[in-house]
Short mmCIF file of C-alpha atoms in Angstrom, two decimals:
data_model
loop_
_atom_site.label_atom_id
_atom_site.label_comp_id
_atom_site.label_asym_id
_atom_site.label_seq_id
_atom_site.Cartn_x
_atom_site.Cartn_y
_atom_site.Cartn_z
CA MET A 19 32.50 26.47 -0.58
CA LYS A 20 35.69 27.09 1.67
CA LYS A 21 37.17 23.63 2.75
CA PHE A 22 39.53 23.19 5.70
CA ASP A 23 43.15 22.66 4.94
CA ARG A 24 44.31 19.36 6.36
CA GLY A 25 47.92 20.40 5.20
CA ALA A 26 48.05 22.43 7.85
CA LEU A 27 47.63 19.88 10.57
CA ARG A 28 50.35 18.77 12.93
CA LEU A 29 50.57 14.99 13.90
CA TYR A 30 52.01 13.93 17.04
CA PRO A 31 53.69 10.62 17.78
CA LEU A 32 51.65 7.96 19.79
CA SER A 33 54.50 7.82 22.45
CA GLU A 34 53.45 11.18 23.54
CA ARG A 35 49.91 10.28 24.21
CA VAL A 36 48.50 9.22 27.66
CA HIS A 37 46.70 6.06 27.15
CA ASP A 38 43.77 5.53 29.12
CA LEU A 39 43.64 1.69 28.14
CA THR A 40 46.36 -0.83 28.25
CA LEU A 41 46.71 -4.67 27.43
CA ASP A 42 46.08 -5.05 31.35
CA VAL A 43 42.35 -4.85 30.71
CA VAL A 44 42.19 -8.02 28.43
CA MET A 45 40.50 -10.86 30.36
CA ASP A 46 42.02 -14.43 30.66
CA LEU A 47 39.77 -17.25 28.90
CA ARG A 48 38.33 -18.56 31.77
CA PRO A 49 34.65 -19.27 32.97
CA SER A 50 32.91 -16.60 34.90
CA ALA A 51 31.16 -17.42 37.87
CA PRO A 52 27.45 -18.35 37.55
CA GLY A 53 24.83 -15.84 37.93
CA PRO A 54 21.56 -14.23 36.60
CA LEU A 55 23.21 -13.40 33.23
CA HIS A 56 24.18 -16.96 32.62
CA GLU A 57 20.53 -17.99 32.97
CA ARG A 58 19.19 -15.10 30.87
CA LEU A 59 21.77 -15.91 28.06
CA ARG A 60 21.27 -19.60 28.23
CA PRO A 61 18.22 -19.82 25.80
CA LEU A 62 20.06 -17.56 23.07
CA ALA A 63 23.08 -19.71 23.47
CA ALA A 64 21.08 -22.88 23.01
CA ARG A 65 19.72 -21.13 19.53
CA LEU A 66 23.40 -20.16 18.55
CA LEU A 67 24.80 -23.78 18.86
CA ARG A 68 21.62 -24.94 16.95
CA ALA A 69 22.53 -22.42 14.21
CA ARG A 70 25.67 -23.68 13.97
CA GLU A 71 24.51 -27.22 13.45
CA GLN A 72 22.04 -26.22 10.96
CA GLY A 73 24.81 -23.84 9.08
CA ALA A 74 22.94 -20.79 9.51
CA ALA A 75 24.43 -17.21 10.07
CA ARG A 76 25.88 -16.34 13.14
CA ILE A 77 26.63 -12.78 13.29
CA LEU A 78 28.01 -10.50 15.90
CA ILE A 79 27.75 -6.73 15.66
CA MET A 80 29.72 -4.73 18.16
CA GLY A 81 30.38 -1.03 19.20
CA ALA A 82 33.81 0.25 19.96
CA HIS A 83 33.34 -0.14 23.58
CA VAL A 84 33.16 -4.02 23.43
CA ILE A 85 37.10 -4.16 22.62
CA ARG A 86 37.82 -1.47 25.38
CA SER A 87 36.00 -4.12 27.77
CA GLY A 88 38.95 -6.80 27.16
CA VAL A 89 36.72 -9.68 26.01
CA GLN A 90 39.13 -10.08 22.81
CA ARG A 91 39.86 -13.68 24.04
CA GLN A 92 36.11 -14.49 24.24
CA VAL A 93 35.23 -13.20 21.03
CA MET A 94 38.29 -14.86 19.23
CA ASP A 95 37.44 -18.17 20.66
CA LEU A 96 33.71 -17.92 19.53
CA MET A 97 35.15 -17.27 16.13
CA ARG A 98 37.62 -20.16 16.28
CA ARG A 99 34.56 -22.47 17.29
CA GLY A 100 32.48 -21.65 14.75
CA LEU A 101 29.98 -19.63 16.66
CA VAL A 102 30.60 -16.43 14.74
CA THR A 103 30.64 -16.35 10.92
CA CYS A 104 30.59 -12.74 10.67
CA LEU A 105 32.07 -9.89 12.82
CA ALA A 106 30.82 -6.42 12.30
CA MET A 107 32.12 -3.34 13.74
CA ASN A 108 31.46 0.50 13.38
CA GLY A 109 34.69 2.80 12.26
CA ALA A 110 35.89 3.14 15.85
CA GLY A 111 36.34 -0.61 16.60
CA PRO A 112 39.02 -1.23 14.21
CA ILE A 113 40.84 1.89 15.63
CA HIS A 114 41.25 0.49 19.28
CA ASP A 115 42.04 -3.06 17.52
CA PHE A 116 44.63 -1.37 15.58
CA GLU A 117 46.39 0.55 18.38
CA LEU A 118 46.44 -2.33 20.85
CA ALA A 119 47.75 -4.59 18.24
CA LEU A 120 50.59 -1.85 17.60
CA CYS A 121 51.59 -0.57 20.74
CA GLY A 122 49.48 -2.49 23.34
CA ALA A 123 47.36 0.56 24.47
CA THR A 124 44.44 2.91 23.11
CA THR A 125 42.03 5.24 24.11
CA GLU A 126 42.74 8.88 24.81
CA SER A 127 40.96 11.53 27.08
CA VAL A 128 38.94 13.88 25.11
CA ALA A 129 38.78 16.37 27.87
CA ARG A 130 42.62 16.32 28.04
CA TYR A 131 43.48 16.72 24.35
CA ILE A 132 40.60 18.61 22.88
CA LYS A 133 41.83 21.84 24.48
CA SER A 134 45.04 21.62 22.51
CA GLY A 135 43.47 20.24 19.38
CA GLN A 136 45.66 17.18 19.74
CA PHE A 137 42.66 14.91 20.10
CA GLY A 138 42.65 11.77 17.32
CA LEU A 139 45.80 13.31 15.61
CA TRP A 140 48.24 10.68 16.33
CA ARG A 141 50.86 9.77 13.39
CA GLU A 142 51.20 5.88 13.99
CA THR A 143 47.27 5.42 14.01
CA GLY A 144 47.08 7.34 10.55
CA ARG A 145 48.78 4.28 9.08
CA MET A 146 45.17 3.00 8.79
CA ASN A 147 44.34 5.38 5.90
CA ASP A 148 47.39 4.06 4.02
CA VAL A 149 46.21 0.62 4.32
CA MET A 150 42.75 1.58 3.02
CA ARG A 151 44.21 3.61 0.07
CA GLU A 152 46.64 0.84 -0.83
CA ALA A 153 43.89 -1.91 -0.78
CA HIS A 154 41.55 -0.08 -2.99
CA ALA A 155 44.21 0.75 -5.14
CA ASP A 156 45.06 -3.17 -5.44
CA ASP A 157 41.38 -4.27 -5.41
CA PRO A 158 38.44 -1.79 -5.46
CA GLY A 159 36.42 -4.68 -4.65
CA ALA A 160 38.28 -5.22 -1.08
CA GLY A 161 36.92 -5.03 2.12
CA LEU A 162 38.02 -2.38 5.06
CA GLY A 163 37.86 -5.05 7.68
CA ALA A 164 39.86 -7.75 5.56
CA ALA A 165 42.20 -5.10 4.38
CA LEU A 166 43.36 -4.05 8.13
CA GLY A 167 42.88 -7.65 9.31
CA ARG A 168 45.65 -8.67 6.78
CA GLU A 169 47.82 -5.58 7.57
CA ILE A 170 47.78 -6.57 11.50
CA ALA A 171 48.20 -10.27 10.82
CA GLU A 172 50.99 -10.12 8.23
CA GLY A 173 52.69 -7.06 9.64
CA ALA A 174 55.13 -6.18 12.38
CA TYR A 175 52.43 -5.46 15.35
CA PRO A 176 53.97 -6.92 18.50
CA HIS A 177 50.52 -7.89 19.98
CA LYS A 178 48.39 -9.18 16.92
CA ASP A 179 47.69 -11.98 18.75
CA LEU A 180 44.96 -9.87 20.48
CA SER A 181 43.68 -8.40 17.42
CA LEU A 182 39.95 -9.16 16.33
CA LEU A 183 40.48 -8.34 12.67
CA ALA A 184 43.79 -10.29 12.40
CA CYS A 185 42.11 -13.38 14.06
CA ALA A 186 39.31 -13.04 11.37
CA HIS A 187 41.79 -12.94 8.72
CA ARG A 188 43.70 -16.15 9.76
CA LEU A 189 40.17 -17.98 10.30
CA GLY A 190 38.78 -16.46 6.90
CA ILE A 191 35.62 -14.96 8.63
CA PRO A 192 34.18 -11.84 7.26
CA ALA A 193 35.02 -8.95 9.45
CA THR A 194 33.00 -5.79 8.34
CA VAL A 195 33.55 -2.44 9.22
CA HIS A 196 30.68 0.27 8.63
CA ILE A 197 31.83 3.74 8.92
CA GLY A 198 30.22 7.43 8.65
CA ILE A 199 32.85 9.62 7.43
CA GLY A 200 33.71 12.45 10.14
CA GLN A 201 32.86 10.22 12.90
CA ASP A 202 36.38 8.70 13.65
CA ILE A 203 39.76 10.26 14.49
CA ILE A 204 41.37 8.96 11.28
CA HIS A 205 39.07 10.89 9.26
CA GLU A 206 40.81 14.09 10.56
CA HIS A 207 44.25 12.97 9.23
CA PRO A 208 45.82 14.64 5.87
CA ASN A 209 45.99 11.13 4.37
CA PHE A 210 42.40 10.20 4.65
CA ASP A 211 40.86 9.22 1.41
CA PRO A 212 37.25 9.46 1.59
CA ALA A 213 36.52 7.66 -1.55
CA ALA A 214 38.77 4.80 -0.91
CA ALA A 215 37.40 4.12 2.68
CA GLY A 216 33.86 4.77 1.46
CA VAL A 217 34.37 2.13 -1.32
CA LEU A 218 35.93 -0.56 1.22
CA SER A 219 33.00 0.17 3.71
CA TYR A 220 30.30 -0.23 1.15
CA ASN A 221 31.88 -3.51 -0.04
CA ASP A 222 32.08 -4.45 3.52
CA PHE A 223 28.04 -3.72 3.69
CA LEU A 224 27.46 -5.90 0.78
CA ALA A 225 29.26 -8.82 2.42
CA PHE A 226 27.39 -8.33 5.55
CA ALA A 227 24.11 -8.43 3.36
CA ALA A 228 25.29 -11.55 2.11
CA GLN A 229 25.59 -12.81 5.54
CA VAL A 230 22.15 -11.80 6.33
CA GLN A 231 20.95 -13.72 3.30
CA ASN A 232 22.02 -16.82 5.32
CA LEU A 233 19.84 -15.74 8.55
CA GLU A 234 16.98 -18.14 8.47
CA HIS A 235 17.30 -20.38 11.56
CA GLY A 236 20.51 -18.21 12.70
CA VAL A 237 21.18 -15.55 15.11
CA VAL A 238 22.39 -11.88 15.02
CA MET A 239 23.70 -10.56 18.01
CA SER A 240 24.33 -6.84 18.86
CA PHE A 241 26.60 -5.64 21.79
CA GLY A 242 26.53 -1.80 22.59
CA SER A 243 25.90 -0.49 19.27
CA GLY A 244 22.83 1.84 19.43
CA VAL A 245 22.97 2.96 15.81
CA MET A 246 25.06 1.32 13.57
CA ALA A 247 24.21 -2.13 14.42
CA PRO A 248 20.24 -1.73 14.02
CA GLU A 249 20.43 0.39 11.02
CA VAL A 250 22.91 -1.63 9.09
CA TYR A 251 21.09 -4.74 10.00
CA LEU A 252 17.85 -3.51 9.06
CA LYS A 253 18.83 -2.42 5.64
CA ALA A 254 20.55 -5.47 4.69
CA LEU A 255 17.76 -7.56 6.02
CA SER A 256 15.36 -5.71 3.72
CA MET A 257 17.84 -6.58 0.83
CA ALA A 258 18.03 -9.98 1.69
CA ARG A 259 14.30 -10.61 2.26
CA ASN A 260 13.64 -8.58 -1.04
CA VAL A 261 15.88 -11.21 -3.07
CA ALA A 262 14.21 -14.24 -0.95
CA HIS A 263 10.55 -13.47 -1.77
CA GLY A 264 11.72 -13.26 -5.27
CA ARG A 265 12.88 -16.87 -4.98
CA GLY A 266 9.62 -18.08 -2.97
CA GLU A 267 11.74 -18.20 0.30
CA SER A 268 11.71 -16.52 3.55
CA ILE A 269 13.74 -15.23 6.16
CA THR A 270 11.50 -15.18 9.32
CA ARG A 271 12.84 -17.86 11.79
CA PHE A 272 15.67 -16.35 13.59
CA ALA A 273 16.86 -15.09 17.01
CA THR A 274 17.98 -11.75 17.73
CA LEU A 275 20.17 -10.48 20.90
CA VAL A 276 20.76 -7.25 22.08
CA CYS A 277 22.86 -6.40 25.30
CA ASP A 278 23.23 -2.95 26.38
CA LEU A 279 22.59 -0.73 29.50
CA HIS A 280 19.35 0.55 28.85
CA ASP A 281 16.46 -0.29 31.13
CA LEU A 282 13.60 -1.89 29.17
CA PRO A 283 10.16 -3.27 30.22
CA GLY A 284 9.68 -6.98 29.98
CA ASP A 285 7.31 -6.93 27.25
CA TYR A 286 10.40 -5.46 25.07
CA ARG A 287 8.97 -7.56 22.10
CA ALA A 288 6.46 -4.80 21.64
CA GLU A 289 7.54 -1.63 20.01
CA PRO A 290 7.40 1.45 22.41
CA PRO A 291 5.07 4.13 21.42
CA LYS A 292 6.32 7.27 19.94
CA THR A 293 5.67 9.30 22.97
CA ASP A 294 8.19 6.96 24.90
CA PRO A 295 11.72 8.40 24.71
CA ALA A 296 12.85 4.82 24.56
CA TYR A 297 11.24 4.50 21.11
CA TYR A 298 14.52 6.32 19.54
CA PHE A 299 16.62 3.56 21.25
CA ARG A 300 17.00 1.98 17.87
CA PRO A 301 17.90 -1.59 18.97
CA TRP A 302 14.67 -1.92 20.56
CA LYS A 303 12.23 -1.17 17.85
CA THR A 304 14.45 -2.55 15.37
CA MET A 305 16.23 -5.75 16.56
CA LEU A 306 13.85 -6.65 19.32
CA ALA A 307 10.40 -6.04 17.89
CA ARG A 308 9.98 -4.77 14.07
CA THR A 309 12.04 -7.18 12.30
CA VAL A 310 11.17 -10.58 14.28
CA GLN A 311 7.50 -10.06 14.48
CA ASP A 312 6.74 -12.66 11.67
CA GLY A 313 8.09 -15.74 13.58
CA GLY A 314 11.48 -14.80 14.95
CA GLU A 315 12.73 -14.44 18.81
CA SER A 316 14.46 -11.61 20.54
CA PHE A 317 16.52 -11.37 23.50
CA TYR A 318 17.47 -8.33 25.51
CA VAL A 319 20.01 -8.67 28.30
CA LYS A 320 21.11 -5.90 30.28
CA GLY A 321 24.66 -5.62 31.37
CA ARG A 322 28.21 -4.63 30.72
CA HIS A 323 30.04 -6.14 28.10
CA ALA A 324 32.81 -7.55 30.30
CA GLU A 325 30.31 -9.39 32.12
CA THR A 326 27.94 -10.25 29.15
CA ILE A 327 30.29 -11.69 26.75
CA PRO A 328 32.17 -13.80 29.27
CA ALA A 329 28.78 -15.17 30.66
CA LEU A 330 27.62 -15.99 26.96
CA TRP A 331 31.09 -17.68 26.24
CA THR A 332 30.64 -19.46 29.57
CA VAL A 333 27.16 -20.74 29.03
CA LEU A 334 28.10 -21.99 25.54
CA GLY A 335 30.87 -24.08 26.89
CA GLU A 336 28.57 -25.43 29.49
CA LEU A 337 26.12 -26.49 26.84
CA GLU A 338 28.36 -27.80 24.60
CA ALA A 339 29.98 -29.92 27.31
CA ALA A 340 26.75 -31.39 28.54
CA ALA A 341 25.68 -32.06 24.77
CA PRO A 342 27.30 -35.52 24.68
CA ALA A 343 25.78 -36.82 27.58
CA THR A 344 22.08 -36.21 25.94
CA ARG A 345 23.00 -38.02 22.62
CA THR A 346 23.94 -41.68 21.95
CA PRO A 347 25.09 -41.75 18.69
CA ALA A 348 26.16 -45.26 17.06
CA ARG A 349 29.61 -46.21 18.04
CA GLN A 350 29.86 -43.55 20.59
CA THR A 351 32.97 -43.77 22.77
CA PRO A 352 31.99 -44.22 26.44
CA ALA A 353 32.01 -41.28 28.71
CA THR A 354 34.67 -43.14 30.85
CA PRO A 355 37.46 -44.92 28.90
CA VAL A 356 38.37 -48.37 30.06
CA PRO A 357 40.99 -47.97 33.01
CA ALA A 358 44.59 -48.90 31.44
CA ALA A 359 47.52 -50.03 33.46
CA PRO A 360 48.93 -47.06 35.28
CA CYS A 361 51.97 -45.34 34.02
CA GLY A 362 54.87 -46.15 36.80
CA GLY A 363 55.67 -43.27 38.86
CA CYS A 364 52.55 -41.48 38.02
CA ALA A 365 50.73 -39.17 40.81
CA PRO A 366 47.17 -40.22 41.41
CA ASP A 367 44.57 -38.97 38.78
CA PRO A 368 42.81 -35.64 40.04
CA GLY A 369 39.70 -37.01 38.35
CA GLN A 370 39.87 -40.61 39.50
CA GLY A 371 36.28 -41.79 40.74
CA ARG A 372 34.62 -39.22 38.60
CA GLU A 373 32.96 -40.14 35.43
CA ARG A 374 34.92 -37.84 33.20
CA ARG A 375 35.64 -37.95 29.65
CA LYS A 376 39.36 -37.50 28.76
CA VAL A 377 39.18 -36.68 24.91
CA LEU A 378 37.74 -33.11 24.78
CA ASP A 379 37.62 -30.12 22.29
CA MET A 380 39.94 -27.40 22.74
CA HIS A 381 37.23 -25.51 24.42
CA GLY A 382 36.38 -28.29 26.75
CA LEU A 383 40.11 -28.81 27.65
CA ALA A 384 40.51 -25.12 28.41
CA GLN A 385 37.45 -25.42 30.75
CA ARG A 386 38.97 -28.69 32.30
CA VAL A 387 42.24 -26.73 32.77
CA ALA A 388 40.41 -23.68 34.39
CA GLU A 389 38.49 -25.99 36.95
CA LEU A 390 41.61 -27.97 37.86
CA ARG A 391 43.43 -24.70 38.53
CA ALA A 392 40.55 -23.62 40.79
CA GLN A 393 41.02 -26.44 42.75
CA GLY A 394 44.45 -25.23 43.32
CA LEU A 395 46.31 -27.85 41.05
CA ARG A 396 49.44 -27.41 39.08
CA VAL A 397 48.49 -28.27 35.48
CA VAL A 398 51.19 -29.45 32.85
CA LEU A 399 50.70 -29.48 29.00
CA CYS A 400 52.57 -31.72 26.56
CA HIS A 401 52.03 -31.16 22.70
CA GLY A 402 53.07 -33.06 19.71
CA CYS A 403 52.25 -35.17 16.82
CA PHE A 404 52.53 -38.52 18.70
CA ASP A 405 51.83 -40.81 15.66
CA LEU A 406 53.50 -43.77 16.98
CA MET A 407 53.16 -44.39 20.70
CA HIS A 408 56.43 -45.65 21.90
CA PRO A 409 58.36 -46.02 25.06
CA GLY A 410 59.94 -42.41 24.73
CA HIS A 411 56.41 -41.17 24.56
CA ILE A 412 55.17 -42.77 27.48
CA LYS A 413 58.35 -41.96 29.68
CA TYR A 414 57.81 -38.23 28.46
CA PHE A 415 54.29 -38.02 29.66
CA GLN A 416 55.39 -39.73 33.05
CA ALA A 417 58.20 -37.12 33.58
CA ALA A 418 55.91 -34.40 32.64
CA ARG A 419 53.08 -35.49 35.04
CA ARG A 420 55.64 -35.49 37.89
CA MET A 421 56.21 -31.83 37.35
CA GLY A 422 52.52 -31.00 38.41
CA ASP A 423 49.34 -32.41 39.68
CA ALA A 424 47.62 -32.87 36.37
CA LEU A 425 48.74 -33.62 32.85
CA VAL A 426 46.87 -32.39 29.56
CA VAL A 427 47.95 -33.39 26.26
CA THR A 428 47.19 -31.45 22.63
CA LEU A 429 48.30 -33.46 19.51
CA SER A 430 48.43 -31.89 15.97
CA ALA A 431 45.70 -32.12 13.58
CA ASP A 432 45.96 -34.24 10.65
CA ARG A 433 46.21 -31.42 8.33
CA PHE A 434 48.90 -29.80 10.19
CA VAL A 435 51.31 -33.08 10.23
CA ASP A 436 54.11 -32.34 7.91
CA LYS A 437 56.28 -35.58 8.87
CA GLY A 438 56.35 -36.66 4.95
CA PRO A 439 54.16 -38.77 2.69
CA GLY A 440 51.71 -40.97 4.27
CA ARG A 441 51.59 -39.37 7.65
CA PRO A 442 50.40 -39.23 9.76
CA VAL A 443 49.82 -43.08 9.79
CA TYR A 444 47.17 -42.97 12.50
CA ALA A 445 44.10 -40.45 12.28
CA GLU A 446 43.96 -37.72 14.88
CA GLY A 447 40.95 -39.54 16.71
CA LEU A 448 43.04 -42.62 17.13
CA ARG A 449 45.85 -40.83 18.20
CA ALA A 450 43.94 -38.99 21.01
CA GLU A 451 42.31 -42.05 21.96
CA SER A 452 45.72 -43.98 22.27
CA ILE A 453 47.09 -41.07 24.63
CA ALA A 454 43.66 -41.12 26.66
CA ALA A 455 44.36 -44.61 27.55
CA LEU A 456 47.06 -43.79 29.81
CA GLU A 457 46.32 -43.17 33.20
CA CYS A 458 49.01 -40.50 33.95
CA VAL A 459 47.18 -38.42 31.01
CA ASP A 460 43.99 -36.46 32.75
CA ALA A 461 42.57 -34.97 29.30
CA VAL A 462 43.46 -34.78 25.61
CA ALA A 463 42.33 -32.61 22.71
CA VAL A 464 43.34 -32.27 18.84
CA ASN A 465 45.13 -28.79 18.30
CA GLN A 466 43.21 -26.99 15.80
CA TRP A 467 46.13 -24.58 14.82
CA PRO A 468 49.70 -25.29 13.19
CA THR A 469 51.46 -24.64 16.75
CA ALA A 470 50.91 -24.51 20.18
CA VAL A 471 50.86 -20.62 20.28
CA GLU A 472 47.35 -20.27 20.19
CA THR A 473 46.92 -23.66 22.63
CA LEU A 474 49.17 -21.91 25.20
CA ARG A 475 46.70 -18.61 25.06
CA LEU A 476 43.73 -20.76 25.37
CA VAL A 477 44.48 -23.10 28.00
CA ARG A 478 46.97 -21.39 30.13
CA PRO A 479 48.75 -24.01 31.78
CA ASP A 480 51.08 -23.71 34.69
CA VAL A 481 53.85 -25.83 32.86
CA TYR A 482 54.48 -26.40 29.28
CA VAL A 483 56.99 -29.47 28.61
CA LYS A 484 59.16 -30.48 25.67
CA GLY A 485 61.42 -33.23 25.32
CA GLN A 486 65.29 -32.58 26.13
CA GLU A 487 65.92 -32.73 22.22
CA PHE A 488 64.40 -29.08 22.08
CA GLU A 489 66.18 -27.79 25.03
CA LYS A 490 68.46 -25.62 22.96
CA LEU A 491 65.27 -24.00 21.47
CA GLU A 492 66.73 -24.80 17.99
CA ASP A 493 63.85 -25.38 15.32
CA LYS A 494 64.34 -24.52 11.78
CA THR A 495 60.54 -23.57 11.27
CA GLY A 496 60.65 -21.22 14.13
CA LYS A 497 57.68 -22.57 15.87
CA LEU A 498 59.37 -23.86 19.05
CA GLN A 499 60.74 -20.08 19.54
CA GLN A 500 57.38 -18.74 19.23
CA GLU A 501 55.83 -21.00 21.77
CA HIS A 502 58.69 -20.10 23.95
CA ALA A 503 58.15 -16.52 23.51
CA VAL A 504 54.39 -16.60 24.28
CA ALA A 505 55.06 -18.90 27.27
CA THR A 506 57.41 -16.41 28.88
CA GLU A 507 54.96 -13.49 27.94
CA LEU A 508 52.08 -15.41 29.73
CA GLY A 509 54.28 -16.61 32.70
CA ILE A 510 54.10 -20.14 31.97
CA GLU A 511 57.00 -22.14 32.84
CA PHE A 512 58.69 -23.89 30.28
CA ALA A 513 60.47 -27.11 31.08
CA PHE A 514 62.21 -30.19 29.65
CA THR A 515 62.05 -33.70 30.30
CA HIS A 516 65.25 -35.90 30.33
CA GLU A 517 64.39 -39.38 29.39
CA ILE A 518 65.04 -41.70 26.55
CA VAL A 519 64.46 -40.18 23.38
CA PHE A 520 62.81 -42.26 20.29
CA SER A 521 61.57 -40.77 16.89
CA SER A 522 58.28 -42.06 15.66
CA THR A 523 59.30 -41.08 12.11
CA THR A 524 62.94 -43.01 12.31
CA LEU A 525 60.81 -45.87 13.46
CA LEU A 526 58.08 -45.95 11.11
CA ASN A 527 60.67 -45.61 8.15
CA THR A 528 63.26 -48.01 9.55
CA TYR A 529 60.97 -50.84 10.72
CA PHE A 530 57.36 -50.40 9.58
CA ARG A 531 55.77 -50.11 6.27
CA SER A 532 53.18 -47.60 5.83
CA THR A 533 49.56 -48.48 6.80
CA PRO A 534 47.52 -49.48 3.55
CA GLU A 535 45.29 -46.52 2.64
CA GLY A 536 41.65 -46.82 4.00
CA ARG A 537 42.81 -49.23 6.72
CA GLN A 538 43.98 -47.09 9.56
CA GLY A 539 43.23 -48.61 12.87
CA GLU A 540 41.99 -52.01 11.37
#
């Protein structure tokens, strides 16, 4: 059998390609305007939150067009908040993810480049093949998604912060890639190793099937994948149910969501007849009908990914924000903190007169900032450890508040405080409550990352304020420099206060003994 000689191929640099998409397509992480999509997605969102509470699988399967729709920040935030426990892609998805991380652009015109035979033959994109081959050589049990995620997260990729695969790698979330050999542009390249790629992708299929084993009471979502999503899901579900039946268990009570552009009838939970062309739309008969007929639920929402995913993200945030109001667990903090003596020189509180919680999670904080900015207010962000509240902190907050109309504060989570043995002295919850008691502070959240880099991207304040001791941007850890670079990239003003400076660490070491173990806050 005669085979094509890949050695005769000529590769071209990405710098010569006319890109159809750039980072301009990536949307900000802001709530979308209310509309019909929100209400159609609300029941599924409630089931997704319940699945998180019960520890069941929350699987998101996507076609490559999702990445091209610019919803990276929304998907990454869902992963960070534990609303996605497995991210599955077809073979084209990682290519767009990789190229955007590498050069901030992706997608080429087939009509333009197929005429000259240049389509898909871009040298730098072929690096993905080397990554797969090296990963397989190092560990035949490795996964394709994990290998590419590690490469982007740890390599020199200028825009890695927008990579879904890198985000999954950092969070330890399975990212699986399900290829069809010959379908993706990197399969054209001379360095493509089908054996390595096939093994890595099959490992991902087994990892995906393991996630499906935890689907009881869970949710599986498909955005824009007409073939890969329903087929991979179908086989994995059959395998999972086979093992479950052998154990006397079942996988029947779960929810499925399909978001696409097809027009489906209102009774889409019934399988279409073979005489209907829609019968061959696999997500309908597989995900919306056949696999949920024994006790599951299915939802279909028609819409563009640039609309459906932000709508789902927004509704989830609304439901999470409303949840505390409907629950009254023991020792719950009141919705409105007891007013404290005002900070001298502070402007009026924009939330004054309204019952608003001050201590929020990071998602709630992002929403609060979006609301404040929508009102035309200038929002200021402060970030730090704040282990021992002292006059320096108060003057710092007062000065920062005067730089805008509202002040929000994020503080380092206990696990990221590296001030020495026995630190922090006060747990993150107590530190957050202490800051929230100050009238000049409008909202507080515990940061979920080692630095404020991800916080700046999520919250998007107008101003980020540090104390004057950081004004020279000197930090041996490099964290401050990273934060400054991201603030500059996002157009966030980087400002400094000039007030009296104290050090919590120095005060604690000089004047205080460590709080006895087990007696924090007594």
